[in-house]
Structures are given as C-alpha cells and as structure tokens.
XYZ file of C-alpha atoms in Angstrom:
680
model
C 0.000 0.000 0.000
C 2.822 2.445 0.823
C 4.498 1.581 -2.473
C 1.350 2.556 -4.410
C 1.140 5.907 -2.598
C 4.788 6.662 -3.413
C 4.211 5.880 -7.107
C 1.179 8.193 -7.228
C 3.122 10.989 -5.531
C 5.985 10.563 -8.028
C 3.564 10.706 -10.985
C 1.952 13.883 -9.665
C 5.367 15.480 -9.230
C 6.297 14.630 -12.854
C 2.980 16.094 -14.137
C 3.462 19.297 -12.138
C 6.929 19.646 -13.594
C 5.584 19.257 -17.115
C 2.872 21.845 -16.373
C 5.418 24.347 -15.083
C 7.618 23.732 -18.120
C 4.601 24.257 -20.363
C 3.734 27.550 -18.641
C 7.341 28.651 -18.827
C 7.262 28.101 -22.602
C 3.956 29.971 -23.166
C 3.142 33.630 -23.930
C -0.220 35.004 -22.740
C -1.540 37.437 -25.378
C -4.170 39.843 -24.017
C -7.005 40.666 -26.427
C -9.718 43.295 -25.943
C -11.054 44.135 -29.396
C -13.790 42.651 -31.527
C -12.603 44.514 -34.616
C -11.925 42.523 -37.790
C -9.351 42.057 -39.194
C -7.287 42.740 -36.044
C -8.883 40.571 -33.313
C -12.250 38.921 -33.494
C -13.984 35.637 -32.742
C -15.826 33.360 -35.210
C -17.727 30.312 -33.950
C -15.821 30.533 -30.679
C -12.379 30.630 -32.362
C -10.119 33.655 -31.845
C -8.941 35.023 -35.190
C -7.369 38.138 -36.679
C -4.151 39.643 -37.976
C -2.557 40.236 -34.545
C -3.550 36.795 -33.253
C -2.199 34.958 -36.322
C 0.975 37.073 -36.286
C 1.493 36.291 -32.596
C 0.986 32.542 -33.270
C 3.739 32.636 -35.983
C 6.017 34.484 -33.551
C 5.305 31.775 -30.964
C 6.198 29.053 -33.484
C 9.523 30.740 -34.288
C 10.206 31.331 -30.555
C 9.206 27.834 -29.521
C 6.513 29.176 -27.208
C 2.820 28.433 -27.017
C 0.496 31.438 -27.453
C -2.419 31.659 -24.967
C -5.276 34.065 -25.821
C -6.981 35.791 -22.909
C -9.760 38.385 -23.421
C -10.256 41.260 -21.015
C -11.604 44.795 -21.136
C -9.329 47.494 -22.484
C -8.968 49.158 -19.087
C -8.115 45.799 -17.453
C -5.457 45.131 -20.108
C -3.916 48.577 -19.519
C -3.802 47.863 -15.800
C -2.387 44.331 -16.213
C 0.307 45.248 -18.726
C 1.763 47.740 -16.219
C 1.739 45.195 -13.359
C 4.703 42.776 -13.009
C 2.333 40.330 -11.255
C -0.137 40.275 -14.159
C -1.133 37.056 -15.942
C -0.913 38.971 -19.264
C 2.482 38.976 -21.026
C 1.842 40.872 -24.237
C -0.823 43.282 -25.522
C -1.208 44.787 -29.010
C -1.768 48.549 -28.635
C -1.663 51.526 -30.990
C 1.003 54.133 -30.141
C 1.307 57.617 -31.678
C 4.202 57.753 -34.135
C 5.779 60.701 -32.312
C 5.380 59.437 -28.736
C 6.736 56.234 -27.188
C 4.917 54.490 -24.383
C 6.766 53.905 -21.136
C 6.452 50.150 -21.672
C 8.719 47.780 -23.539
C 7.358 47.658 -27.076
C 8.065 45.869 -30.334
C 8.832 47.170 -33.785
C 5.787 48.687 -35.547
C 3.368 46.001 -36.687
C 0.915 47.960 -38.866
C 0.173 51.617 -39.467
C -3.155 53.235 -38.616
C -4.567 56.672 -37.834
C -7.350 58.477 -35.943
C -9.705 61.133 -37.257
C -12.863 63.021 -36.307
C -16.366 61.593 -36.647
C -19.550 63.696 -36.458
C -23.236 63.437 -37.297
C -24.295 63.676 -40.926
C -24.630 67.280 -42.118
C -22.147 68.790 -39.644
C -19.206 70.878 -40.835
C -15.936 69.237 -41.955
C -13.075 69.272 -39.429
C -10.048 70.663 -41.278
C -7.641 70.925 -38.343
C -7.348 70.883 -34.574
C -8.466 74.538 -34.498
C -11.934 73.477 -35.710
C -12.366 71.484 -32.476
C -12.110 74.598 -30.298
C -15.120 74.969 -28.006
C -16.602 71.566 -28.961
C -17.343 68.554 -26.751
C -14.948 65.791 -27.920
C -15.224 62.119 -26.863
C -11.837 60.394 -26.296
C -11.273 56.775 -25.307
C -9.407 56.687 -21.990
C -5.957 55.110 -22.361
C -6.126 54.830 -26.162
C -3.370 56.203 -28.417
C -5.408 59.399 -28.942
C -5.406 59.872 -25.154
C -1.628 59.273 -25.039
C -1.047 61.749 -27.857
C -3.117 64.483 -26.178
C -1.625 63.999 -22.707
C 1.022 66.698 -23.320
C -0.929 68.780 -25.849
C -2.839 72.000 -25.209
C -6.548 71.309 -25.497
C -8.949 74.109 -26.507
C -11.956 71.804 -26.524
C -14.070 70.192 -23.804
C -12.857 66.627 -23.317
C -15.334 63.820 -22.536
C -13.652 60.520 -21.497
C -15.323 57.258 -22.579
C -14.433 53.586 -22.029
C -15.050 52.523 -25.662
C -15.265 54.259 -29.034
C -18.760 52.771 -29.362
C -19.763 54.600 -26.177
C -18.554 57.811 -27.828
C -20.710 57.106 -30.921
C -23.761 56.561 -28.705
C -23.158 59.884 -26.908
C -22.771 61.574 -30.312
C -26.209 60.354 -31.423
C -27.771 61.521 -28.142
C -26.231 64.971 -28.600
C -24.079 64.760 -25.448
C -20.874 65.266 -27.498
C -20.119 67.035 -30.795
C -17.128 65.035 -32.101
C -15.585 61.570 -31.528
C -11.844 61.048 -32.151
C -11.664 57.340 -33.087
C -9.068 54.900 -34.454
C -9.681 54.058 -38.117
C -10.205 50.260 -37.948
C -12.604 50.451 -35.004
C -14.613 53.244 -36.650
C -14.882 51.276 -39.931
C -16.482 48.412 -38.017
C -18.905 50.717 -36.110
C -20.088 52.954 -38.983
C -22.444 50.328 -40.579
C -24.275 50.155 -37.236
C -24.531 53.974 -36.932
C -25.590 55.300 -40.376
C -26.186 58.834 -39.026
C -22.430 59.206 -38.260
C -19.792 59.987 -40.866
C -16.046 60.561 -41.156
C -15.538 64.351 -40.975
C -11.787 64.926 -41.294
C -8.506 63.770 -42.756
C -6.221 61.822 -40.373
C -5.422 63.981 -37.346
C -3.106 61.494 -35.531
C -0.922 58.794 -37.060
C -0.052 55.701 -35.087
C 1.241 52.154 -35.343
C 0.271 48.849 -33.753
C 2.963 47.522 -31.378
C 3.240 44.594 -29.028
C 3.906 45.978 -25.523
C 4.798 44.355 -22.197
C 6.040 45.420 -18.800
C 9.669 45.837 -17.810
C 10.171 42.309 -16.412
C 9.435 40.811 -19.855
C 12.085 42.810 -21.718
C 13.882 39.586 -22.838
C 10.554 38.292 -24.103
C 10.082 41.455 -26.182
C 13.568 40.929 -27.682
C 12.504 37.419 -28.787
C 9.268 38.839 -30.291
C 11.226 41.480 -32.221
C 13.675 38.864 -33.587
C 10.816 36.642 -34.722
C 8.940 39.645 -36.219
C 12.007 40.625 -38.262
C 12.415 37.062 -39.545
C 8.763 37.080 -40.672
C 9.270 40.386 -42.534
C 12.476 39.147 -44.231
C 10.897 35.852 -45.243
C 7.824 37.525 -46.714
C 5.409 35.762 -44.346
C 4.562 39.125 -42.780
C 3.531 40.460 -46.208
C 1.435 37.347 -46.776
C -0.422 37.953 -43.537
C -0.929 41.634 -44.411
C -2.238 40.720 -47.863
C -4.492 38.053 -46.354
C -6.077 40.331 -43.765
C -5.737 43.789 -45.358
C -5.369 43.068 -49.101
C -1.969 44.793 -49.479
C 1.659 43.876 -48.765
C 5.140 43.353 -50.216
C 4.793 40.072 -52.156
C 7.756 38.332 -53.867
C 7.510 38.728 -57.685
C 8.668 36.316 -60.475
C 9.940 38.802 -63.116
C 9.777 36.452 -66.113
C 6.254 35.273 -65.512
C 5.338 38.814 -64.701
C 6.639 40.006 -68.098
C 4.514 37.400 -69.910
C 1.499 38.359 -67.891
C 2.131 42.027 -68.555
C 2.433 41.344 -72.343
C -0.880 39.582 -72.426
C -2.332 42.274 -70.252
C -0.982 45.021 -72.576
C -2.482 43.239 -75.609
C -5.798 42.966 -73.845
C -5.600 46.609 -72.846
C -4.881 47.613 -76.481
C -7.906 45.725 -77.744
C -10.035 47.248 -75.006
C -8.605 50.693 -75.860
C -9.521 50.314 -79.545
C -13.012 49.261 -78.611
C -13.088 52.107 -76.140
C -12.074 54.598 -78.834
C -14.905 53.443 -81.108
C -17.298 53.543 -78.174
C -15.977 56.977 -77.183
C -16.680 58.401 -80.659
C -20.190 57.013 -80.561
C -20.777 58.269 -77.028
C -19.321 61.685 -77.940
C -21.830 62.148 -80.729
C -24.630 60.994 -78.466
C -23.413 63.304 -75.728
C -23.328 66.318 -78.081
C -26.954 65.704 -79.007
C -27.853 65.100 -75.390
C -25.931 68.232 -74.339
C -27.901 70.368 -76.742
C -31.204 69.017 -75.465
C -30.015 69.480 -71.890
C -29.115 73.112 -72.589
C -32.616 73.725 -73.882
C -34.096 71.972 -70.853
C -31.738 73.868 -68.534
C -32.827 77.226 -69.968
C -36.455 76.249 -69.499
C -35.789 75.193 -65.909
C -33.910 78.420 -65.197
C -36.873 80.414 -66.465
C -39.289 78.380 -64.338
C -37.005 78.695 -61.277
C -36.802 82.457 -61.830
C -40.577 82.692 -61.915
C -40.895 80.492 -58.825
C -38.272 82.581 -57.005
C -40.080 85.798 -57.929
C -43.403 84.348 -56.762
C -41.774 83.123 -53.543
C -40.297 86.576 -52.883
C -43.672 88.198 -53.498
C -45.346 85.719 -51.165
C -42.644 86.317 -48.543
C -43.108 90.089 -48.871
C -46.854 89.691 -48.367
C -46.335 87.581 -45.228
C -43.739 90.003 -43.854
C -46.006 92.963 -44.608
C -48.957 91.522 -42.701
C -49.248 93.511 -39.429
C -50.362 90.388 -37.588
C -48.091 87.631 -36.288
C -47.852 84.486 -38.454
C -45.809 81.589 -37.039
C -45.388 77.935 -38.048
C -44.702 75.400 -35.245
C -44.174 71.632 -35.174
C -45.368 69.218 -32.498
C -42.119 69.632 -30.521
C -42.972 73.354 -30.215
C -40.077 74.348 -32.493
C -40.566 77.518 -34.550
C -40.218 76.521 -38.231
C -40.972 79.975 -39.701
C -42.198 83.341 -38.472
C -42.639 86.875 -39.780
C -41.401 88.055 -36.325
C -44.548 90.049 -35.525
C -45.316 89.795 -31.767
C -44.098 86.166 -31.716
C -42.552 86.730 -28.258
C -46.041 87.000 -26.695
C -46.563 83.237 -27.151
C -43.756 82.562 -24.614
C -44.697 85.335 -22.144
C -46.169 84.343 -18.737
C -48.312 87.525 -18.861
C -50.144 86.295 -21.992
C -53.414 84.662 -20.865
C -56.957 83.886 -21.932
C -59.642 86.509 -21.203
C -61.308 84.116 -18.768
C -58.104 84.187 -16.657
C -56.253 80.965 -17.564
C -52.551 81.380 -18.411
C -51.630 80.460 -21.998
C -49.334 77.412 -22.305
C -48.029 77.126 -25.891
C -46.937 73.464 -25.659
C -50.198 72.275 -24.082
C -52.483 74.250 -26.409
C -50.523 73.279 -29.536
C -50.581 69.577 -28.629
C -54.332 69.715 -28.005
C -55.004 71.341 -31.404
C -52.785 68.815 -33.244
C -54.369 65.859 -31.437
C -57.948 66.973 -32.115
C -57.162 68.460 -35.571
C -59.611 71.275 -34.770
C -58.817 74.980 -35.124
C -58.776 77.171 -31.998
C -59.852 80.833 -31.837
C -59.598 82.627 -28.498
C -59.548 86.171 -27.074
C -56.338 86.873 -25.154
C -55.001 89.607 -22.847
C -51.484 90.975 -22.362
C -51.156 93.746 -19.773
C -53.574 96.424 -21.059
C -53.756 95.030 -24.586
C -56.224 92.554 -26.087
C -55.364 90.012 -28.791
C -57.122 87.393 -30.902
C -55.306 84.056 -31.139
C -55.957 81.541 -33.935
C -54.290 78.109 -34.185
C -54.984 76.062 -37.335
C -53.538 72.532 -37.848
C -51.774 71.983 -41.200
C -51.115 68.271 -40.721
C -50.637 65.921 -37.784
C -47.339 67.522 -36.734
C -47.526 71.181 -37.832
C -49.806 74.121 -37.098
C -49.901 77.815 -38.006
C -50.538 80.425 -35.285
C -52.085 83.793 -36.155
C -51.868 86.628 -33.613
C -53.889 89.833 -34.167
C -54.151 92.801 -31.804
C -57.805 93.513 -30.965
C -57.418 96.288 -28.386
C -59.293 98.820 -30.535
C -62.069 96.331 -31.398
C -62.399 95.475 -27.698
C -62.705 99.153 -26.816
C -65.307 99.640 -29.556
C -67.324 96.690 -28.256
C -67.212 98.111 -24.736
C -68.220 101.548 -25.999
C -71.070 100.014 -27.985
C -72.254 98.061 -24.942
C -72.052 101.207 -22.810
C -73.938 103.214 -25.441
C -76.646 100.568 -25.628
C -76.905 100.488 -21.857
C -77.010 104.268 -21.596
C -79.591 104.491 -24.384
C -81.801 102.002 -22.559
C -81.262 103.901 -19.327
C -82.118 107.188 -21.083
C -85.415 105.796 -22.361
C -86.187 104.435 -18.880
C -85.212 107.762 -17.285
C -87.516 109.698 -19.626
C -90.409 107.413 -18.754
C -89.718 107.576 -15.023
C -89.360 111.378 -15.164
C -92.687 111.714 -16.947
C -94.471 109.480 -14.434
C -92.956 111.232 -11.395
C -93.386 114.772 -12.687
C -97.205 114.800 -12.423
C -97.567 113.740 -8.734
C -94.596 115.972 -7.859
C -96.400 118.956 -9.405
C -99.527 118.147 -7.391
C -97.472 117.975 -4.181
C -95.784 121.336 -4.858
C -99.155 122.938 -5.752
C -100.803 121.511 -2.603
C -97.957 122.626 -0.340
C -98.232 126.176 -1.745
C -101.946 126.127 -0.945
C -101.263 124.857 2.602
C -98.681 127.622 3.154
C -101.208 130.281 2.146
C -103.856 128.610 4.345
C -101.511 128.575 7.347
C -100.961 132.329 7.021
C -104.748 132.866 7.098
C -105.362 130.402 9.975
C -102.869 131.969 12.380
C -105.124 134.958 13.411
C -108.166 132.677 13.687
C -106.197 130.301 15.925
C -105.155 133.207 18.199
C -108.744 134.424 18.465
C -110.134 130.955 19.193
C -107.397 130.354 21.779
C -108.580 133.412 23.736
C -112.123 132.032 23.837
C -110.973 128.493 24.701
C -107.713 128.561 26.678
C -107.658 124.749 26.901
C -107.824 124.219 23.141
C -105.069 121.928 21.659
C -104.169 120.815 18.127
C -103.180 117.169 17.699
C -102.382 117.087 21.426
C -100.034 120.103 21.161
C -100.320 123.646 22.357
C -101.746 125.605 19.341
C -98.755 127.879 18.892
C -96.361 124.891 18.948
C -98.614 122.882 16.640
C -98.768 125.710 14.049
C -94.943 125.966 14.167
C -94.679 122.196 13.535
C -97.158 122.484 10.635
C -95.144 125.275 9.043
C -91.954 123.222 9.412
C -93.639 120.122 7.900
C -94.900 122.190 4.957
C -91.380 123.561 4.416
C -89.882 120.037 4.591
C -92.448 118.675 2.109
C -91.795 121.623 -0.213
C -88.008 121.059 -0.107
C -88.422 117.323 -0.764
C -90.808 117.950 -3.666
C -88.428 120.505 -5.186
C -85.602 117.994 -4.832
C -87.684 115.381 -6.646
C -88.374 117.983 -9.323
C -84.625 118.665 -9.737
C -83.902 114.933 -10.071
C -86.622 114.661 -12.702
C -85.190 117.621 -14.605
C -81.705 116.010 -14.484
C -83.183 112.794 -15.868
C -84.859 114.750 -18.650
C -81.588 116.487 -19.483
C -79.797 113.126 -19.522
C -82.345 111.541 -21.853
C -82.942 114.602 -24.058
C -81.371 114.284 -27.564
C -79.161 117.118 -28.749
C -80.102 119.167 -31.799
C -76.771 119.957 -33.473
C -78.379 122.274 -36.012
C -78.874 124.816 -33.194
C -75.155 125.033 -32.396
C -73.566 128.499 -32.603
C -70.038 129.892 -32.272
C -69.234 131.191 -28.762
C -66.163 132.076 -26.707
C -64.989 129.587 -24.086
C -63.889 132.365 -21.691
C -67.485 133.710 -21.535
C -68.727 130.237 -20.476
C -66.168 130.299 -17.657
C -67.130 133.812 -16.478
C -70.879 133.018 -16.455
C -70.264 129.768 -14.547
C -68.125 131.599 -11.969
C -70.856 134.168 -11.374
C -73.468 131.426 -10.851
C -71.244 129.562 -8.352
C -69.819 132.619 -6.582
C -71.605 131.805 -3.327
C -69.888 128.401 -3.128
C -66.473 129.533 -4.383
C -66.137 132.327 -1.779
C -65.029 129.726 0.786
C -61.987 128.682 -1.326
C -59.001 130.242 -3.004
C -59.667 130.622 -6.724
C -57.173 131.138 -9.559
C -58.188 131.772 -13.177
C -55.832 131.584 -16.136
C -57.834 132.486 -19.245
C -56.110 132.660 -22.596
C -56.520 135.747 -24.721
C -57.811 135.875 -27.371
C -60.398 133.492 -26.077
C -60.753 130.104 -27.864
C -63.955 129.878 -29.922
C -66.117 126.723 -29.997
C -69.124 125.570 -32.011
C -71.919 124.280 -29.791
C -74.440 125.116 -27.061
C -72.962 127.581 -24.559
C -75.684 126.905 -21.940
C -74.977 123.167 -21.989
C -71.246 123.756 -21.473
C -72.115 126.158 -18.632
C -74.075 123.287 -17.080
C -70.988 121.049 -17.432
C -68.610 123.603 -15.887
C -71.010 124.454 -13.024
C -71.280 120.743 -12.192
C -67.486 120.326 -12.204
C -67.003 123.459 -10.015
C -69.570 122.155 -7.510
C -67.810 118.745 -7.419
C -64.471 120.502 -6.766
C -66.044 122.451 -3.894
C -67.556 119.302 -2.396
C -64.166 117.506 -2.570
C -62.312 120.421 -0.901
C -62.309 121.574 2.713
C -63.053 125.312 3.262
C -60.982 127.199 5.847
C -60.739 130.827 6.862
C -56.957 131.256 6.482
C -54.704 131.591 3.459
C -54.057 127.849 3.450
C -57.573 126.999 2.334
C -58.056 124.623 -0.592
C -57.126 125.928 -4.035
C -59.348 125.618 -7.111
C -57.778 126.535 -10.472
C -59.639 127.091 -13.746
C -57.844 127.763 -17.030
C -58.331 127.849 -20.796
C -55.755 127.251 -23.523
C -55.350 126.097 -27.132
C -53.283 123.238 -28.483
C -53.040 122.700 -32.273
C -56.678 122.595 -33.468
C -58.155 122.030 -30.003
C -59.287 124.139 -27.056
C -58.629 122.989 -23.470
C -60.625 123.772 -20.325
C -58.906 122.618 -17.114
C -60.399 122.455 -13.579
C -57.968 121.495 -10.784
C -58.609 121.144 -7.038
C -56.508 120.178 -4.033
C -59.268 118.125 -2.427
C -59.538 114.530 -1.239
C -58.978 112.907 -4.656
C -60.343 109.581 -5.885
C -59.081 105.982 -6.019
C -58.971 103.828 -9.180
C -62.253 102.074 -8.510
C -64.075 105.421 -8.224
C -62.388 106.782 -11.372
C -63.634 103.807 -13.416
C -67.283 104.434 -12.461
C -67.351 108.201 -12.171
C -69.427 108.759 -15.343
C -71.890 105.931 -14.711
C -75.512 107.088 -14.209
C -76.647 107.066 -10.550
C -73.132 106.363 -9.242
C -72.168 108.827 -6.495
C -70.005 108.979 -3.380
C -72.349 111.611 -1.864
C -75.535 109.571 -1.654
C -75.937 110.466 2.025
C -75.597 114.191 1.178
C -78.258 114.189 -1.506
C -76.141 113.346 -4.580
C -78.056 111.675 -7.438
C -75.124 110.419 -9.537
C -76.498 112.029 -12.709
C -74.297 115.141 -12.841
C -71.182 113.715 -14.474
C -73.287 111.335 -16.605
C -75.075 114.309 -18.153
C -71.743 116.167 -18.464
C -70.208 113.176 -20.270
C -73.111 113.075 -22.736
C -72.880 116.830 -23.429
C -69.096 116.618 -23.962
C -69.490 113.736 -26.438
C -72.205 115.617 -28.336
C -69.721 118.492 -28.726
C -67.110 116.016 -30.061
C -65.037 116.633 -26.987
C -62.960 114.471 -24.671
C -62.791 114.406 -20.867
C -59.469 113.392 -19.259
C -59.513 112.799 -15.488
C -56.456 112.289 -13.265
C -56.769 112.001 -9.499
C -54.775 110.890 -6.484
C -56.042 110.292 -2.963
C -55.024 113.071 -0.607
C -53.566 115.199 -3.442
C -56.490 116.301 -5.570
C -58.126 115.950 -8.981
C -57.582 117.487 -12.399
C -60.218 117.338 -15.153
C -59.271 118.466 -18.644
C -61.928 119.026 -21.312
C -60.674 119.076 -24.921
C -62.897 120.393 -27.743
C -62.232 121.052 -31.422
C -61.993 124.741 -32.268
C -64.932 126.344 -34.099
C -62.909 126.709 -37.333
C -62.075 122.992 -37.339
C -65.656 121.933 -36.540
C -67.104 124.131 -39.321
C -64.603 122.778 -41.861
C -65.399 119.175 -40.883
C -69.126 119.864 -41.213
C -68.650 121.327 -44.714
C -66.633 118.326 -45.837
C -69.251 115.953 -44.476
C -72.055 117.848 -46.276
C -70.096 117.783 -49.554
C -69.406 114.066 -49.136
C -73.078 113.319 -48.453
C -74.185 115.377 -51.476
C -71.766 113.543 -53.774
C -72.944 110.208 -52.442
C -76.605 111.148 -52.959
C-alpha cells in the first residue's frame, strides 16, 4: 500500500513539472477588441491579424500562445503590473510618442480622425475642435497623444469608441476622435455618423509588455524581423488587409504584362470606337439638356419671384404668423409679436394662463382649429391656431385692443340708451304727482298764514284748546316746518326729474352756434360765486379766447357741475391755506382745453372707473343723485369733446376738457355735407 502511494506521488510530481515547463514556454496574449481584421472571434475561435501574427512568432520562438480576453482598461492595468497574468498586448502608439512600456517594432500603421453626425461641418484641423465637446477613449493612443498637448476643446472621457458614438447620437458630445479600424467596423451600425476629417493622428500597432518581460520582447522582435524578411509578414498583411510586399517572379510577370498590354490595347480600340459614338450621343444630349436647362432656369426664376412676393406679403402683414411643429419648435415666423406666445403675462380673457406646448398639442391631437380672445397687460389680442397636418400648425396673432374698446363703448352706449329711455319714462311718471305735491304745499302755506289769526282768536275764547295734542302755537310751528320740509323734498324730486330729462334729451346739433370759451367760464363763476367764496380761486384764461361751435348753456351746465364737485371735494378754511381751485383755458393745435384742478380729497382707481356711470355717487348720504357727471359726459361727447380725469387720494383731482376749435368743426361739417351730397 505504501508503495502505491509513493508511485502516485511521483507521478503527480512529474505532471506538475511538465505543467510548469509548459507555462514557462507559453506567452499570454491579451485581447480586448472585436474589430476585424485585427482581433475577433468566429464560432468561438479567436482570429485576426494580430492573433495569427502572434501565433507565428510563438512558433519561431518555440513558445505556445495563450489568448486571454479582457476589457481594455483591465489590459492597460495588467500590462503595467509585473504580477499580471498577461504577457503581451497589441496597442496603438502615436508615431511621435513612445509608451513607457517595452514595445516591439511597428506592426501595422493606422490613424485616428474626427467623426460627427451627418450634415455637420468638416473638421479641417485641430483649431476646428475649439469649443466643442470631444469624446476620447481613456488610455487609447489618442489619449496618449493628447496627454502633453494644449486642449482648446471640452474633453469627454469614454471607455469605448462605441460609447462615444452613442453619446454623439444623443447629442451629449459634438465630435468623436476614433481609431480608423474600429470606426470602420462601427459605422455600418450607426448610419447617421460619418467621417468628418482627414487623419489627425498617425499611429502604429505595437506589441507591448512590462519591464520584467524585456527579454521576451527581444525574442518577439527577432521573430517579427524574420517574418518580414521571409515575406510571411507580407502574406499575412495581404491576407487580412489586401496589401503587402509580395515576392515577384519577373519572367512570368513580363509574360502576364504582355498579355495584359495586348488585352488593354484591344479594349482601348473598342473604347475609342465607343468613345466616338458616345461623344456624338453626348453632343446631341448636351444640346437638349441646354434647352431643358434654360427652361428650368426660367421656371425657377418665376418660382423665385413668386416666392419673394409671397414672402413680402407675409412680412407685410401687421399680424403675427408663425409655423410650429409638435415639438414646439418655430419653423418659420414673420417676427410680428411672436414673443407673446412665450410670455407668462399672456393669458386667456377668462383668466387661464396660456401654455403654448399644451395648447398646440391639443389642437394637433384633435385636428380642430382654436380661436380665443387673449389679454397681455392692457392690450387685447385674438389668437388663432390652425392645424396643417398631424405635426404642424400655423398660429395667427392679431391685436384687438381697438375692437375690444369699440365693443365696450357700444355696450355702454346701448346700456345708456336704454337707461335714457327708462329715465324719460320715469321722469314723466314722477313729474305729475310731484307737481300736485308742490301745488298743494303752496296752498297749505297760504292757508296757514290765514289760519294763524283765527287760531289766536279761538285760543282766547278756549284757553284749553289743543291741536293734535299740542299747544296751538307749537302745533302751528310744527305744521309750518312740515310744509317747508315737504316743499323742499318735492323741489328735490323735481330737480332729479329735470336732471333725468336732461340726460335723456337728444341734442339738436343744427342749433349750435359759435361762442367764446372764456365767456362760459365767467358766467359759470358768477353762478357759483356763493360756493367759491369759501376757497381760493385762480383763473388763467387765454386771450384771445378760444372759440367753440356748440351750445354755450350746456357747457355752462358742465362747468357748473365740475365746479360744484371741486367744492364738495375740498375743505373750506378761513386762512390763506384753504383749498385751491384753479380754472384755465388754452389752445393746443386745433383744439381748445378747459382745465379744472382742485386740491381736495382725490379719488381711487375704482371710483375713477365708475365716475361717469348714471346714478353712481359717493355723496348719496348728502343728496347726490349720480347724474351730474353722466349728463356732463353726454354733453361733452355731443360736442365732439374728450374728458381726461387724473386724481390721487389726498392730493387732488384734475379734469381736462378738450374740444375742437370752431374753425375745425365748421370745416369738418362742410366736408361731411359735400361728401353726403356727392354720395346722394
């Protein structure tokens, strides 16, 4: 039993020795690429120029070649480590820079150049890379070349050239610097990428190893030189790359060249005959092509002219016209207010903010046109979106501020007209009972004057007489006060009715006459002197006085109302610091201006918006009816005037009335009459 164990131990020792001898006589060749014809695998068998060359070197060196595949970064790490299980790696080195590893003679030349997406500009030199994002394989010969070079581009490190191509398609880089053989393999899989430069870096394939294997590299170089001298290297190059230095038999080559020259002569003669025939055909074809070319040039000229006219029409349109695709990219625009579509202050009239992407997608999905009223600050716009196809739509943008104002004015006119008709009816219905009340109160006042002596006489006869439970003298005083109160209230009702009639009464323009604006001011001041005496008053009247065409009494009514409003808004005091009211007249171009300014309480924005509305007043508790400024507004419009109001709380109010001068109004009336007569 012990003898058997000793025999087994001896056999194992012999096998281990053979294994160590086999490992000692082997070279581990690290492979990382899948690029034909350098290193690749077919049906599980490692093939390629470098692999076959390394196998021939192993045969000449008496060593077995072991192929081991690893990633490129692992091979770079292993080849620098003395403890690595990799002996040799085939790597490209720049022709002007040596790696710090032990390397062989050059195996095969290659180069690197720039690759970009189809349609991008050609890269003529390194200067064209300035400012671009460039993908570079970490540790590759391009990386080694650039390690000591100034870089004016943004470098993006990748683990593989294929990773760089994928980033290029995504748009994360602009250029990929790739080795030629690898790029030739990848381009069929990435048709949107193309070669965009001449070679930028030249390099050569070398076998490299770490310092401890320097003797091994000497053996590889000796074997490589033998293969080049024997012609086997050229055979391998021709086999894998289709070129190489083959050995030539001169005699057989001369015979082959003679037969080839004869064949070429025959082909040349046939070619000459064919060339003559083709030349004649080409002359005829050239003539017909010239005629066709002239016709096409004429048609293109007409199309270009029509296109320019169409472009001029689109550019001349005052409204915005923009063409968008589904990705919300602007395909064309006449640059008219196109920026509003991206503004956060551009929203629908009902209050919803406009989102271009959302609205455009909805229109394209439904294939239904959209028309909406929009707002931007104080402006109003009409937006139209019309789908052209499933992925494009045209957006029309038209300012509608003036139309919006006209609609509001029309609505206000309709409302005021309805209110005027209602006011006239109400005034008519109220006027009759009010007249009866005033007439009855007048009768009661006269009766009270006659009853006073009779009451005194009867009181002497009957000292205990009372009227409605009151002492007669007190009762008569209360009756007189009640009569006075009823009379005041009835007169107030009568004034309101008269204001309503004035508001609803149509103006008869044929009764207009020329008058001086300064006279209207002086008459109004005399009629309001009792109220103005409590305030400081300044008048600045232009001389000669501006002349207007209209109704002087109606404008007096307007000015009196404005003076009374200024007095109500101001606080009277007895010193020199009392409120100031200023009235002035002036002319500007073809217009006359009447300005009333006070230093009273002023008005806020909400009050300013409603100041000319019928029945709106801030003095309801003091007896205001809200019809004064409404009537004034109507009178000013009938005189083709304009009322501008500016006010600030605690500072005061300024009202400016602007009317056309009498000369301008008369000239406009003559032109209108002449136009109407020609039309009739």
